[in-house]
Amino acid sequence: IEFSILYQKDRINAKTKRRIFALLQYLLKNLDEPLDKVIIYRNISPRESSNIRNINKDVDKILMMLGELLERFATYVHSQTNKTDQKIKLLEYYDLQKLDDYFEKTQQKLQQSLNSISYKVPNDYFHLYSVSIENFDFLSSKNSLDRIKVLKESIELFEIYYIANQLKLYCHFINHSNVIQSNYHFTFIDTLLQKARCKKYTNILIIRLYYNILMFLKDPDQEDSFQIVKKILIDGCLKEKIDEYIVYDFLVNLCTSKINTGHSKYYGETFQLYQYALQRNILNRYGYIFPPTFKNIVTIALRLGELEWTQQFLEDYKEKLDPNHREDIYHYNLAHLLFYQKKYKKALDYLKESNYTDVFYKLDVVKLKAMVFYEKKEMTLLESHIDRFYMSNYRNAIISENHM
């Protein structure tokens, strides 16, 4: 219905509108059919005849016009999902139409609504800035003295938006650089950090959050910054799942880096973060828990001696694995638990049952089998197992030396 309204408002002649609508109906009914322009032409212009060259040209033109209409419709639908953007556009309309009472009531209500948000993300500050700018334009047209105060407010709001967004973007870049071991250096990062330390910004949660993330990404020994960010996360200050996941991911990456450099206390920190993430249901962002994450949770729990917890985790979250790989991933991690329980024969049985497609899971299976043979003192089997693996890997070049 909404598309029909948008389509009816477009400034094209009635005949072309009918052909566009006929094309849309045809395409919806024949989604799985190949695109045949002659058949399309017969459906949108049943009473007309033409040569093949003109048919192609005519159909291409109608297809292009339908595409443009659909793009506008997609933009319209998206705009309907953000009520704040709609209200800001409404302020602009009221100002242009000189509807002062409507402007003032809408502006005050919108500003109060935005200010009431306890955890503001950068976009919330941009919305506040946009409302403030609309108010400044409105007051300027009235030559009101209050416009200077509102302009100052606009500048401050934009600065908050800018600093918070810059901090966030630097965090993502440095986090990525750490993963790929790039040494790219930004000239203005220290200036940005110095600005974020100003007293007027330290109480703004979004700035405090990304300032401290950036601090421990630049220097992993910044323990205070790590704890500040972790507290913000665990205390439930972040309202959106995507924000929770992003901050959780930054923290887990730091923990992994610290563990890899011998700081064993971060096993406990990581385990606490995993428990929080499971409780908040932020790990299955695409419907399922990512297999390496599932394995990492089990590995960390086992390292900490949380055997009963691991058993419960495997039973509770098995169904959260992608069905295409569920049994293999479950069997490997159950075998890992059985190894820690010293049930070596059962562990080997589960490893033999599986057919792993992921190359790194294959490597983990090889390692776990080797650990079982070692614990059982079956040195001949252990040597044979290792030799077979190296010969297979040498022939197929499956895994680099760095991962073995």
mmCIF file of N, CA, C and O in Angstrom, residues 18-30 66:
data_model
loop_
_atom_site.group_PDB
_atom_site.id
_atom_site.type_symbol
_atom_site.label_atom_id
_atom_site.label_comp_id
_atom_site.label_asym_id
_atom_site.label_seq_id
_atom_site.Cartn_x
_atom_site.Cartn_y
_atom_site.Cartn_z
ATOM 1 N N ARG A 18 1.039 2.621 -15.327
ATOM 2 C CA ARG A 18 0.394 1.316 -15.473
ATOM 3 C C ARG A 18 1.407 0.260 -15.903
ATOM 4 O O ARG A 18 1.390 -0.867 -15.414
ATOM 5 N N ARG A 19 2.318 0.626 -16.780
ATOM 6 C CA ARG A 19 3.325 -0.327 -17.273
ATOM 7 C C ARG A 19 4.325 -0.687 -16.166
ATOM 8 O O ARG A 19 4.748 -1.840 -16.047
ATOM 9 N N ILE A 20 4.700 0.297 -15.371
ATOM 10 C CA ILE A 20 5.613 0.035 -14.249
ATOM 11 C C ILE A 20 4.960 -0.931 -13.255
ATOM 12 O O ILE A 20 5.577 -1.900 -12.794
ATOM 13 N N PHE A 21 3.688 -0.660 -12.955
ATOM 14 C CA PHE A 21 2.976 -1.504 -11.990
ATOM 15 C C PHE A 21 2.786 -2.916 -12.561
ATOM 16 O O PHE A 21 2.909 -3.914 -11.838
ATOM 17 N N ALA A 22 2.499 -3.005 -13.852
ATOM 18 C CA ALA A 22 2.350 -4.318 -14.505
ATOM 19 C C ALA A 22 3.668 -5.088 -14.457
ATOM 20 O O ALA A 22 3.688 -6.306 -14.233
ATOM 21 N N LEU A 23 4.777 -4.374 -14.673
ATOM 22 C CA LEU A 23 6.098 -4.999 -14.592
ATOM 23 C C LEU A 23 6.371 -5.531 -13.188
ATOM 24 O O LEU A 23 6.854 -6.661 -13.017
ATOM 25 N N LEU A 24 6.066 -4.719 -12.180
ATOM 26 C CA LEU A 24 6.278 -5.150 -10.797
ATOM 27 C C LEU A 24 5.465 -6.405 -10.494
ATOM 28 O O LEU A 24 5.978 -7.367 -9.902
ATOM 29 N N GLN A 25 4.184 -6.416 -10.890
ATOM 30 C CA GLN A 25 3.337 -7.584 -10.649
ATOM 31 C C GLN A 25 3.879 -8.820 -11.363
ATOM 32 O O GLN A 25 3.888 -9.923 -10.803
ATOM 33 N N TYR A 26 4.343 -8.631 -12.609
ATOM 34 C CA TYR A 26 4.901 -9.758 -13.359
ATOM 35 C C TYR A 26 6.142 -10.327 -12.660
ATOM 36 O O TYR A 26 6.282 -11.550 -12.519
ATOM 37 N N LEU A 27 7.033 -9.447 -12.247
ATOM 38 C CA LEU A 27 8.274 -9.892 -11.600
ATOM 39 C C LEU A 27 7.990 -10.620 -10.294
ATOM 40 O O LEU A 27 8.639 -11.624 -9.975
ATOM 41 N N LEU A 28 7.032 -10.123 -9.510
ATOM 42 C CA LEU A 28 6.689 -10.769 -8.237
ATOM 43 C C LEU A 28 6.102 -12.164 -8.452
ATOM 44 O O LEU A 28 6.322 -13.072 -7.643
ATOM 45 N N LYS A 29 5.361 -12.324 -9.551
ATOM 46 C CA LYS A 29 4.753 -13.640 -9.829
ATOM 47 C C LYS A 29 5.728 -14.623 -10.459
ATOM 48 O O LYS A 29 5.485 -15.827 -10.482
ATOM 49 N N ASN A 30 6.841 -14.097 -10.994
ATOM 50 C CA ASN A 30 7.781 -14.954 -11.737
ATOM 51 C C ASN A 30 9.207 -14.785 -11.220
ATOM 52 O O ASN A 30 10.156 -14.638 -12.011
ATOM 53 N N LEU A 66 11.390 1.457 -12.703
ATOM 54 C CA LEU A 66 10.948 0.656 -11.550
ATOM 55 C C LEU A 66 12.059 0.579 -10.509
ATOM 56 O O LEU A 66 11.802 0.702 -9.308
#
